Amino acid sequence: MRIYIFLLYLLFQAGLAFGQLKNGYEIDITIQDLPDSTVYLAYHLGDKQYIKDTIQLNGAGHAIVQGREALPQGIYMIVLPGRKYFEILMSAGQHFSVSCFYKDYFNTLKFIGSEENSAFVEYQKNWVKMQQHASSISKRIQNNRQNSDSLKILEPIQKNQEESMKTYLKSVIKANNGNLLATLVKALLPVDVPEFSTIGFTNPDSVRWIRNYLYNKNHFFDNIDFNDERLLRTPILYARLDAFFTNVIIQAPDSINKEIDKLIQKCSGNYKIFQFVAVYLFNHFRESEIMGQDAVMVKLADDIYLSGKADWVTKEFKSDLKKQIDLIRPNLLGKKAENLVMDSYKEIFVSLYDINKEFTILYFWEPDCGHCKEATPKLKDYYDKPKDYGVEVFAVCTTSDRAKWTKYIEDNKITWINGWDPTRSSHFDYYYNVQSTPTIYILDKNKKIIAKKLGVEEIGPFIENYRKYFKKG
């Protein structure tokens, strides 16, 4: 009986030891023609890559990299000398070996103990071939744009190739159902937009475009699981977000804000993904140079960062952000401009609201500003020749040197409204977020802000297009 109990104890200990052995991660690496070299284990996080570990290969090009705790799952990389690398999937099973030859690492890459990575290698090789074939077809189409007979042949070939690629992706998903590879490949699947009937419409092309746009927009993220944190350590989620907010949706603040609401709802069930998406959106629209998208920044600040939902930011960050948003909020496109009342070159008080013109150009400038020295003469040329009586300029000098300001006006015969507020009692710097010069706004006849922070050379074309496309009546 004692022997039986002792044997059970030994079996238990062996099982426990085996279980402990499989904890954490252990990657056995052999790069046969790369002796005594340093390589790195790295991982993706959004559009960036970070080093996890430094690996020293021995004289046979061999090393083992390991850790007691399992790595967060996702796509990792073995980074080789010469800025070369190959990717590996780090999923539930993190004990395997990988080998290759440095000179031809892609074609000689082999895994033992990880069927998923073996499938990943096969997928990559097949996908590269398919992409190369698709690229050659695209080049042939580009080279035959003026040859309608060739296009009739090539365009169906291109469509068939696209369908073949979709079919292949679906086959990979089916063959690897339930594992990380299937999740990643599914996330890459493009939207299958159905053929919409346009029979009975006088403008079928426009109707087809609108329906295709709406369907693609509404289903763009259908293949993304916003509860799967493994996507964070891949380049895929970032790429899909960037494609959507850069290329898919119309770049108008109202349209963008509606899609942000939908997206935030999708990822509200997973804190880490919500954080990732929120940070992406904040950085993307903070850096945007598209006019009017500062309204998106205001929304993100109000809904997420200043509301307390972004608990990863510091109090100092929130305080600074609030100050920035307070400067942006009064001058968003579509808002009525704040009235400015101040002294002027003619030594009479002038009011922005007293201007009765189709358009008012608000121009904040300085006589000695380097950019102003280039912009002001261009604005004067636009204002004077030929004279557009539907446009007035309300210029505000931001310096307190009246002598220089007066001299510049007189020397250059500037006849538009020249406002003077050296003490900034009108708070023009706050209401119009004047942090540099020149700063330009365009107002309509009702003093609604219709353009902001554009170059002087863009004023004329903007007003011309506004009259053509947006003016009512």
Short mmCIF file of C-alpha atoms in Angstrom, two decimals:
data_model
loop_
_atom_site.label_atom_id
_atom_site.label_comp_id
_atom_site.label_asym_id
_atom_site.label_seq_id
_atom_site.Cartn_x
_atom_site.Cartn_y
_atom_site.Cartn_z
CA MET A 1 0.00 0.00 0.00
CA ARG A 2 2.85 2.34 0.89
CA ILE A 3 4.54 1.52 -2.43
CA TYR A 4 1.30 2.29 -4.28
CA ILE A 5 0.95 5.65 -2.53
CA PHE A 6 4.61 6.42 -3.20
CA LEU A 7 4.15 5.66 -6.93
CA LEU A 8 1.11 7.95 -7.06
CA TYR A 9 3.18 10.65 -5.39
CA LEU A 10 5.95 10.22 -7.98
CA LEU A 11 3.42 10.39 -10.83
CA PHE A 12 1.89 13.52 -9.31
CA GLN A 13 5.28 15.17 -8.97
CA ALA A 14 6.22 14.22 -12.51
CA GLY A 15 2.95 15.65 -13.81
CA LEU A 16 3.49 18.78 -11.77
CA ALA A 17 7.02 19.14 -13.07
CA PHE A 18 5.81 18.62 -16.64
CA GLY A 19 3.14 21.29 -16.15
CA GLN A 20 5.68 23.69 -14.72
CA LEU A 21 7.99 23.00 -17.65
CA LYS A 22 5.30 24.18 -20.06
CA ASN A 23 4.65 27.41 -18.23
CA GLY A 24 6.13 30.61 -19.60
CA TYR A 25 7.78 30.50 -23.00
CA GLU A 26 10.79 28.81 -24.56
CA ILE A 27 11.91 29.35 -28.14
CA ASP A 28 14.78 27.24 -29.46
CA ILE A 29 16.41 29.24 -32.28
CA THR A 30 18.95 28.00 -34.83
CA ILE A 31 20.21 30.21 -37.66
CA GLN A 32 22.77 27.93 -39.17
CA ASP A 33 24.93 30.38 -41.10
CA LEU A 34 24.91 33.10 -38.43
CA PRO A 35 27.42 32.04 -35.75
CA ASP A 36 28.35 34.21 -32.76
CA SER A 37 25.80 36.89 -33.63
CA THR A 38 23.20 38.97 -31.85
CA VAL A 39 19.53 38.81 -32.80
CA TYR A 40 16.46 40.19 -31.05
CA LEU A 41 13.03 39.03 -30.03
CA ALA A 42 10.65 41.90 -30.76
CA TYR A 43 6.92 42.46 -30.96
CA HIS A 44 4.40 44.69 -32.69
CA LEU A 45 2.28 47.22 -30.83
CA GLY A 46 0.17 49.25 -33.21
CA ASP A 47 2.41 50.71 -35.89
CA LYS A 48 5.52 50.43 -33.71
CA GLN A 49 7.91 47.60 -32.89
CA TYR A 50 9.64 47.05 -29.56
CA ILE A 51 12.48 44.79 -28.45
CA LYS A 52 11.53 42.19 -25.86
CA ASP A 53 14.86 40.41 -25.51
CA THR A 54 18.42 40.33 -26.83
CA ILE A 55 19.56 36.91 -28.00
CA GLN A 56 23.21 35.88 -28.34
CA LEU A 57 23.71 33.03 -30.82
CA ASN A 58 26.57 30.64 -30.14
CA GLY A 59 29.16 29.33 -32.59
CA ALA A 60 26.55 27.05 -34.16
CA GLY A 61 24.03 29.87 -34.54
CA HIS A 62 21.94 28.45 -31.71
CA ALA A 63 20.25 29.97 -28.67
CA ILE A 64 17.30 29.45 -26.39
CA VAL A 65 15.19 32.42 -25.30
CA GLN A 66 12.84 31.76 -22.43
CA GLY A 67 10.85 33.28 -19.61
CA ARG A 68 8.82 32.11 -16.65
CA GLU A 69 5.69 34.02 -17.66
CA ALA A 70 3.91 33.52 -20.96
CA LEU A 71 4.26 36.36 -23.44
CA PRO A 72 1.19 38.38 -24.40
CA GLN A 73 -0.13 36.73 -27.53
CA GLY A 74 0.33 38.32 -30.94
CA ILE A 75 2.83 38.61 -33.79
CA TYR A 76 6.46 38.66 -32.70
CA MET A 77 9.66 38.99 -34.71
CA ILE A 78 13.15 37.57 -34.72
CA VAL A 79 15.20 40.54 -35.88
CA LEU A 80 18.38 39.60 -37.75
CA PRO A 81 21.45 41.65 -38.68
CA GLY A 82 20.98 43.96 -41.66
CA ARG A 83 17.46 45.00 -40.66
CA LYS A 84 16.05 41.65 -41.72
CA TYR A 85 13.44 39.81 -39.70
CA PHE A 86 10.89 37.04 -39.79
CA GLU A 87 7.63 36.91 -37.88
CA ILE A 88 6.34 34.26 -35.52
CA LEU A 89 2.94 33.76 -33.96
CA MET A 90 2.95 33.70 -30.18
CA SER A 91 -0.32 32.11 -29.11
CA ALA A 92 -1.22 29.56 -26.43
CA GLY A 93 1.66 27.19 -27.18
CA GLN A 94 4.88 29.07 -26.54
CA HIS A 95 7.36 26.17 -26.47
CA PHE A 96 8.76 25.42 -29.93
CA SER A 97 11.87 25.55 -32.06
CA VAL A 98 12.57 27.54 -35.20
CA SER A 99 15.43 27.26 -37.67
CA CYS A 100 16.53 28.84 -40.94
CA PHE A 101 19.52 29.94 -42.97
CA TYR A 102 20.31 33.65 -42.70
CA LYS A 103 20.99 34.06 -46.43
CA ASP A 104 17.54 32.72 -47.36
CA TYR A 105 15.62 32.91 -44.10
CA PHE A 106 12.18 33.28 -45.68
CA ASN A 107 12.34 30.15 -47.83
CA THR A 108 14.22 27.98 -45.29
CA LEU A 109 12.15 28.85 -42.22
CA LYS A 110 10.98 25.76 -40.32
CA PHE A 111 9.13 25.24 -37.05
CA ILE A 112 9.00 22.18 -34.80
CA GLY A 113 6.41 21.96 -32.07
CA SER A 114 4.14 24.68 -33.51
CA GLU A 115 1.76 23.61 -36.24
CA GLU A 116 0.25 27.08 -36.16
CA ASN A 117 3.56 28.72 -37.06
CA SER A 118 4.17 26.14 -39.80
CA ALA A 119 0.77 27.08 -41.24
CA PHE A 120 1.69 30.75 -40.83
CA VAL A 121 4.85 30.25 -42.91
CA GLU A 122 2.90 28.47 -45.63
CA TYR A 123 0.30 31.23 -45.63
CA GLN A 124 2.95 33.95 -45.97
CA LYS A 125 4.66 32.22 -48.90
CA ASN A 126 1.39 31.70 -50.76
CA TRP A 127 0.20 35.23 -50.02
CA VAL A 128 3.43 36.80 -51.29
CA LYS A 129 3.06 34.92 -54.58
CA MET A 130 -0.55 36.02 -54.95
CA GLN A 131 0.32 39.64 -54.18
CA GLN A 132 3.12 39.60 -56.74
CA HIS A 133 0.73 38.27 -59.38
CA ALA A 134 -1.89 40.90 -58.46
CA SER A 135 0.76 43.63 -58.67
CA SER A 136 1.83 42.52 -62.15
CA ILE A 137 -1.79 42.68 -63.34
CA SER A 138 -2.19 46.18 -61.87
CA LYS A 139 0.96 47.36 -63.65
CA ARG A 140 -0.32 45.99 -66.96
CA ILE A 141 -3.61 47.84 -66.46
CA GLN A 142 -1.77 51.08 -65.66
CA ASN A 143 0.36 50.70 -68.78
CA ASN A 144 -2.71 50.13 -70.96
CA ARG A 145 -5.02 52.86 -69.66
CA GLN A 146 -5.36 54.29 -73.15
CA ASN A 147 -6.02 50.90 -74.77
CA SER A 148 -9.68 49.99 -74.29
CA ASP A 149 -9.29 46.56 -75.92
CA SER A 150 -6.53 45.59 -73.48
CA LEU A 151 -8.55 46.88 -70.53
CA LYS A 152 -11.50 44.68 -71.53
CA ILE A 153 -9.19 41.68 -71.20
CA LEU A 154 -7.19 42.74 -68.17
CA GLU A 155 -9.94 44.05 -65.87
CA PRO A 156 -11.79 40.70 -65.67
CA ILE A 157 -8.43 39.01 -64.99
CA GLN A 158 -7.84 41.44 -62.13
CA LYS A 159 -11.30 40.78 -60.72
CA ASN A 160 -10.74 37.02 -60.87
CA GLN A 161 -7.40 37.41 -59.10
CA GLU A 162 -9.03 39.45 -56.33
CA GLU A 163 -11.69 36.77 -55.91
CA SER A 164 -9.02 34.06 -55.82
CA MET A 165 -7.20 35.92 -53.05
CA LYS A 166 -10.40 36.28 -51.02
CA THR A 167 -11.14 32.59 -51.49
CA TYR A 168 -7.66 31.69 -50.32
CA LEU A 169 -7.96 33.84 -47.20
CA LYS A 170 -11.27 32.16 -46.37
CA SER A 171 -9.68 28.73 -46.83
CA VAL A 172 -6.89 29.65 -44.39
CA ILE A 173 -9.48 30.83 -41.86
CA LYS A 174 -11.43 27.58 -42.18
CA ALA A 175 -8.34 25.37 -41.92
CA ASN A 176 -7.12 27.19 -38.80
CA ASN A 177 -10.45 27.84 -37.14
CA GLY A 178 -10.11 28.79 -33.49
CA ASN A 179 -6.44 29.75 -33.47
CA LEU A 180 -4.58 33.05 -33.75
CA LEU A 181 -3.75 32.65 -37.44
CA ALA A 182 -7.44 32.42 -38.33
CA THR A 183 -8.20 35.52 -36.26
CA LEU A 184 -5.45 37.53 -37.99
CA VAL A 185 -6.33 36.45 -41.50
CA LYS A 186 -10.03 37.09 -40.90
CA ALA A 187 -9.18 40.63 -39.79
CA LEU A 188 -7.53 41.19 -43.18
CA LEU A 189 -10.57 40.10 -45.19
CA PRO A 190 -11.96 42.98 -47.27
CA VAL A 191 -15.67 43.73 -47.20
CA ASP A 192 -17.74 41.83 -49.75
CA VAL A 193 -19.87 44.65 -51.14
CA PRO A 194 -22.96 43.27 -52.92
CA GLU A 195 -24.05 44.38 -56.36
CA PHE A 196 -26.73 47.04 -55.93
CA SER A 197 -29.46 47.54 -58.49
CA THR A 198 -29.66 51.06 -59.90
CA ILE A 199 -32.52 50.40 -62.31
CA GLY A 200 -34.92 53.33 -62.52
CA PHE A 201 -32.44 55.96 -61.33
CA THR A 202 -31.48 58.85 -63.61
CA ASN A 203 -28.04 59.00 -61.96
CA PRO A 204 -27.12 55.31 -61.51
CA ASP A 205 -23.38 55.92 -61.03
CA SER A 206 -24.00 58.29 -58.13
CA VAL A 207 -26.52 55.94 -56.53
CA ARG A 208 -24.14 52.99 -56.90
CA TRP A 209 -21.28 54.99 -55.36
CA ILE A 210 -23.37 56.07 -52.37
CA ARG A 211 -24.67 52.57 -51.71
CA ASN A 212 -21.19 51.04 -52.03
CA TYR A 213 -19.77 53.71 -49.74
CA LEU A 214 -22.42 53.20 -47.07
CA TYR A 215 -22.15 49.42 -47.15
CA ASN A 216 -18.35 49.44 -46.99
CA LYS A 217 -18.41 51.99 -44.16
CA ASN A 218 -21.03 50.16 -42.14
CA HIS A 219 -19.38 46.73 -42.50
CA PHE A 220 -15.70 47.67 -42.54
CA PHE A 221 -15.01 46.24 -39.07
CA ASP A 222 -17.23 43.15 -39.36
CA ASN A 223 -14.20 40.84 -39.35
CA ILE A 224 -12.49 42.49 -36.36
CA ASP A 225 -13.14 41.08 -32.89
CA PHE A 226 -12.86 44.11 -30.62
CA ASN A 227 -12.70 41.85 -27.57
CA ASP A 228 -9.60 39.96 -28.74
CA GLU A 229 -6.58 41.58 -27.08
CA ARG A 230 -4.20 39.55 -29.24
CA LEU A 231 -4.83 42.04 -32.04
CA LEU A 232 -3.06 44.72 -30.01
CA ARG A 233 0.32 43.04 -30.53
CA THR A 234 -0.07 42.95 -34.29
CA PRO A 235 0.07 45.71 -36.91
CA ILE A 236 -3.40 44.75 -38.13
CA LEU A 237 -5.75 46.64 -35.80
CA TYR A 238 -3.81 49.88 -36.20
CA ALA A 239 -3.72 49.45 -40.00
CA ARG A 240 -7.47 48.84 -40.20
CA LEU A 241 -8.24 51.84 -38.01
CA ASP A 242 -5.93 54.02 -40.07
CA ALA A 243 -7.41 52.82 -43.37
CA PHE A 244 -10.93 53.51 -42.14
CA PHE A 245 -10.36 57.00 -40.77
CA THR A 246 -8.01 58.05 -43.59
CA ASN A 247 -9.42 56.45 -46.73
CA VAL A 248 -12.90 55.04 -46.13
CA ILE A 249 -15.08 57.67 -44.50
CA ILE A 250 -15.76 61.18 -45.75
CA GLN A 251 -13.37 63.56 -43.98
CA ALA A 252 -16.08 65.77 -42.51
CA PRO A 253 -16.21 66.20 -38.70
CA ASP A 254 -19.87 65.26 -38.39
CA SER A 255 -19.35 62.03 -40.37
CA ILE A 256 -16.22 61.16 -38.42
CA ASN A 257 -17.80 61.83 -35.04
CA LYS A 258 -20.73 59.52 -35.79
CA GLU A 259 -18.34 56.71 -36.71
CA ILE A 260 -16.28 57.31 -33.58
CA ASP A 261 -19.41 56.80 -31.46
CA LYS A 262 -20.07 53.46 -33.18
CA LEU A 263 -16.46 52.35 -32.82
CA ILE A 264 -16.19 53.25 -29.15
CA GLN A 265 -19.36 51.25 -28.53
CA LYS A 266 -17.80 48.23 -30.27
CA CYS A 267 -14.75 48.22 -28.01
CA SER A 268 -16.41 49.32 -24.78
CA GLY A 269 -16.36 45.76 -23.46
CA ASN A 270 -12.57 45.48 -23.42
CA TYR A 271 -10.58 48.06 -21.49
CA LYS A 272 -7.23 47.50 -23.24
CA ILE A 273 -8.70 47.69 -26.72
CA PHE A 274 -10.78 50.72 -25.74
CA GLN A 275 -7.59 52.39 -24.52
CA PHE A 276 -5.72 51.49 -27.72
CA VAL A 277 -8.52 52.81 -29.95
CA ALA A 278 -8.92 55.99 -27.89
CA VAL A 279 -5.19 56.72 -28.04
CA TYR A 280 -5.11 56.04 -31.79
CA LEU A 281 -8.02 58.41 -32.42
CA PHE A 282 -6.52 61.13 -30.23
CA ASN A 283 -3.11 60.99 -31.93
CA HIS A 284 -4.58 60.68 -35.42
CA PHE A 285 -6.82 63.74 -35.19
CA ARG A 286 -4.43 65.78 -33.07
CA GLU A 287 -1.93 65.55 -35.94
CA SER A 288 -4.50 66.08 -38.70
CA GLU A 289 -3.90 68.99 -41.04
CA ILE A 290 -7.39 68.77 -42.57
CA MET A 291 -9.37 71.93 -41.91
CA GLY A 292 -12.20 71.46 -39.44
CA GLN A 293 -11.03 68.21 -37.89
CA ASP A 294 -10.18 70.02 -34.67
CA ALA A 295 -13.90 69.49 -33.98
CA VAL A 296 -13.10 65.79 -33.71
CA MET A 297 -10.41 66.59 -31.16
CA VAL A 298 -12.96 68.52 -29.11
CA LYS A 299 -15.33 65.56 -29.19
CA LEU A 300 -12.62 63.09 -28.14
CA ALA A 301 -11.54 65.37 -25.32
CA ASP A 302 -15.08 65.90 -24.05
CA ASP A 303 -16.28 62.30 -24.41
CA ILE A 304 -13.18 60.41 -23.32
CA TYR A 305 -10.20 62.35 -22.01
CA LEU A 306 -11.87 65.05 -19.93
CA SER A 307 -14.83 62.92 -18.87
CA GLY A 308 -12.66 60.60 -16.78
CA LYS A 309 -12.93 57.56 -19.06
CA ALA A 310 -9.24 57.87 -20.01
CA ASP A 311 -7.97 56.98 -16.55
CA TRP A 312 -4.51 56.28 -17.96
CA VAL A 313 -3.66 59.98 -18.38
CA THR A 314 -2.27 62.21 -15.64
CA LYS A 315 -3.95 65.22 -14.06
CA GLU A 316 -1.34 67.44 -15.71
CA PHE A 317 -2.19 66.00 -19.12
CA LYS A 318 -5.90 66.61 -18.56
CA SER A 319 -5.25 70.15 -17.37
CA ASP A 320 -3.13 70.97 -20.42
CA LEU A 321 -5.64 69.35 -22.75
CA LYS A 322 -8.50 71.34 -21.28
CA LYS A 323 -6.58 74.57 -21.92
CA GLN A 324 -5.99 73.53 -25.53
CA ILE A 325 -9.62 72.59 -26.08
CA ASP A 326 -10.83 75.84 -24.52
CA LEU A 327 -8.82 77.68 -27.16
CA ILE A 328 -10.21 75.56 -30.01
CA ARG A 329 -13.86 75.40 -28.98
CA PRO A 330 -14.85 79.06 -29.73
CA ASN A 331 -13.55 78.97 -33.31
CA LEU A 332 -14.76 75.66 -34.72
CA LEU A 333 -16.04 75.66 -38.28
CA GLY A 334 -19.75 76.44 -38.39
CA LYS A 335 -19.73 78.54 -35.23
CA LYS A 336 -20.56 82.22 -35.29
CA ALA A 337 -17.36 84.21 -34.89
CA GLU A 338 -16.98 86.23 -31.72
CA ASN A 339 -17.33 89.93 -32.29
CA LEU A 340 -14.19 92.03 -32.08
CA VAL A 341 -14.40 95.71 -31.17
CA MET A 342 -11.17 97.70 -31.10
CA ASP A 343 -9.35 100.86 -32.10
CA SER A 344 -8.09 101.18 -35.66
CA TYR A 345 -5.55 102.89 -37.88
CA LYS A 346 -8.10 105.64 -38.55
CA GLU A 347 -8.40 106.16 -34.78
CA ILE A 348 -12.04 105.19 -34.71
CA PHE A 349 -13.41 102.08 -33.08
CA VAL A 350 -14.36 99.31 -35.49
CA SER A 351 -16.54 96.25 -34.97
CA LEU A 352 -16.27 92.97 -36.83
CA TYR A 353 -20.07 92.63 -36.80
CA ASP A 354 -20.48 95.99 -38.56
CA ILE A 355 -18.96 94.62 -41.76
CA ASN A 356 -21.72 94.03 -44.29
CA LYS A 357 -19.98 91.90 -46.88
CA GLU A 358 -20.48 88.49 -48.41
CA PHE A 359 -17.16 87.33 -46.92
CA THR A 360 -14.89 88.69 -44.21
CA ILE A 361 -11.25 87.67 -44.02
CA LEU A 362 -9.91 87.84 -40.46
CA TYR A 363 -6.17 88.34 -40.69
CA PHE A 364 -3.94 88.25 -37.61
CA TRP A 365 -0.44 89.47 -38.43
CA GLU A 366 2.71 91.40 -37.44
CA PRO A 367 4.86 93.76 -39.54
CA ASP A 368 8.12 91.97 -38.63
CA CYS A 369 6.85 88.38 -38.87
CA GLY A 370 8.84 86.51 -41.52
CA HIS A 371 5.86 84.60 -42.89
CA CYS A 372 3.72 87.75 -42.73
CA LYS A 373 6.21 89.59 -44.93
CA GLU A 374 5.40 87.03 -47.64
CA ALA A 375 1.69 86.64 -46.92
CA THR A 376 0.59 90.26 -46.44
CA PRO A 377 1.61 91.48 -49.94
CA LYS A 378 -0.18 88.46 -51.46
CA LEU A 379 -3.33 89.25 -49.49
CA LYS A 380 -3.10 92.88 -50.61
CA ASP A 381 -2.87 91.78 -54.24
CA TYR A 382 -5.95 89.62 -53.80
CA TYR A 383 -7.81 92.46 -52.04
CA ASP A 384 -6.87 95.15 -54.57
CA LYS A 385 -6.63 93.52 -58.00
CA PRO A 386 -9.25 93.04 -59.21
CA LYS A 387 -11.29 94.54 -56.41
CA ASP A 388 -13.82 92.06 -55.06
CA TYR A 389 -16.47 94.19 -53.41
CA GLY A 390 -18.00 91.15 -51.76
CA VAL A 391 -14.89 90.65 -49.62
CA GLU A 392 -13.54 92.70 -46.72
CA VAL A 393 -10.41 92.18 -44.67
CA PHE A 394 -10.40 92.80 -40.93
CA ALA A 395 -6.71 92.75 -39.99
CA VAL A 396 -5.55 92.66 -36.38
CA CYS A 397 -1.96 93.43 -35.54
CA THR A 398 -0.73 91.24 -32.70
CA THR A 399 2.29 93.37 -31.78
CA SER A 400 2.27 96.41 -29.48
CA ASP A 401 4.67 98.50 -31.59
CA ARG A 402 2.30 101.10 -33.06
CA ALA A 403 5.03 102.96 -34.92
CA LYS A 404 6.08 99.89 -36.94
CA TRP A 405 2.46 98.98 -37.58
CA THR A 406 1.58 102.48 -38.79
CA LYS A 407 4.67 102.71 -40.98
CA TYR A 408 3.94 99.38 -42.65
CA ILE A 409 0.34 100.38 -43.42
CA GLU A 410 1.41 103.71 -44.88
CA ASP A 411 4.42 102.41 -46.82
CA ASN A 412 2.37 99.64 -48.41
CA LYS A 413 -0.86 101.65 -48.87
CA ILE A 414 -3.02 99.09 -47.11
CA THR A 415 -6.67 100.18 -47.21
CA TRP A 416 -8.53 97.35 -45.54
CA ILE A 417 -9.76 97.60 -41.93
CA ASN A 418 -6.69 97.71 -39.67
CA GLY A 419 -7.61 96.89 -36.08
CA TRP A 420 -5.41 97.87 -33.15
CA ASP A 421 -5.66 96.16 -29.75
CA PRO A 422 -2.22 96.05 -28.11
CA THR A 423 -3.66 95.16 -24.67
CA ARG A 424 -5.81 92.40 -26.23
CA SER A 425 -8.86 93.68 -24.41
CA SER A 426 -11.05 92.11 -27.11
CA HIS A 427 -9.51 88.72 -26.26
CA PHE A 428 -8.91 88.04 -29.94
CA ASP A 429 -6.04 85.70 -29.06
CA TYR A 430 -8.40 83.52 -27.00
CA TYR A 431 -11.44 83.54 -29.27
CA TYR A 432 -9.37 82.84 -32.38
CA ASN A 433 -6.55 80.77 -30.86
CA VAL A 434 -3.87 83.08 -32.24
CA GLN A 435 -0.63 81.36 -31.32
CA SER A 436 1.33 82.27 -34.44
CA THR A 437 1.13 84.69 -37.33
CA PRO A 438 -0.25 84.91 -39.86
CA THR A 439 -3.52 83.28 -38.78
CA ILE A 440 -6.44 83.49 -41.17
CA TYR A 441 -10.20 82.91 -40.85
CA ILE A 442 -12.93 83.37 -43.45
CA LEU A 443 -16.43 84.32 -42.30
CA ASP A 444 -19.63 84.34 -44.32
CA LYS A 445 -22.07 87.26 -44.41
CA ASN A 446 -23.61 86.09 -41.11
CA LYS A 447 -20.15 85.93 -39.52
CA LYS A 448 -20.18 82.15 -39.40
CA ILE A 449 -16.69 80.64 -39.59
CA ILE A 450 -16.43 78.78 -42.89
CA ALA A 451 -12.63 78.40 -43.15
CA LYS A 452 -9.67 78.75 -40.83
CA LYS A 453 -5.89 78.65 -40.75
CA LEU A 454 -5.42 78.41 -44.48
CA GLY A 455 -2.71 79.99 -46.59
CA VAL A 456 -3.22 83.34 -48.30
CA GLU A 457 -2.91 81.68 -51.71
CA GLU A 458 -5.84 79.41 -50.78
CA ILE A 459 -8.26 82.27 -49.99
CA GLY A 460 -9.24 83.07 -53.58
CA PRO A 461 -9.89 79.47 -54.68
CA PHE A 462 -11.78 78.77 -51.45
CA ILE A 463 -14.14 81.73 -51.88
CA GLU A 464 -14.65 80.89 -55.54
CA ASN A 465 -15.55 77.27 -54.73
CA TYR A 466 -17.73 78.31 -51.82
CA ARG A 467 -19.73 80.59 -54.07
CA LYS A 468 -20.04 77.81 -56.61
CA TYR A 469 -20.97 74.88 -54.38
CA PHE A 470 -22.24 76.16 -51.02
CA LYS A 471 -23.82 79.56 -51.45
CA LYS A 472 -27.59 79.35 -51.22
CA GLY A 473 -29.87 81.39 -53.37
#
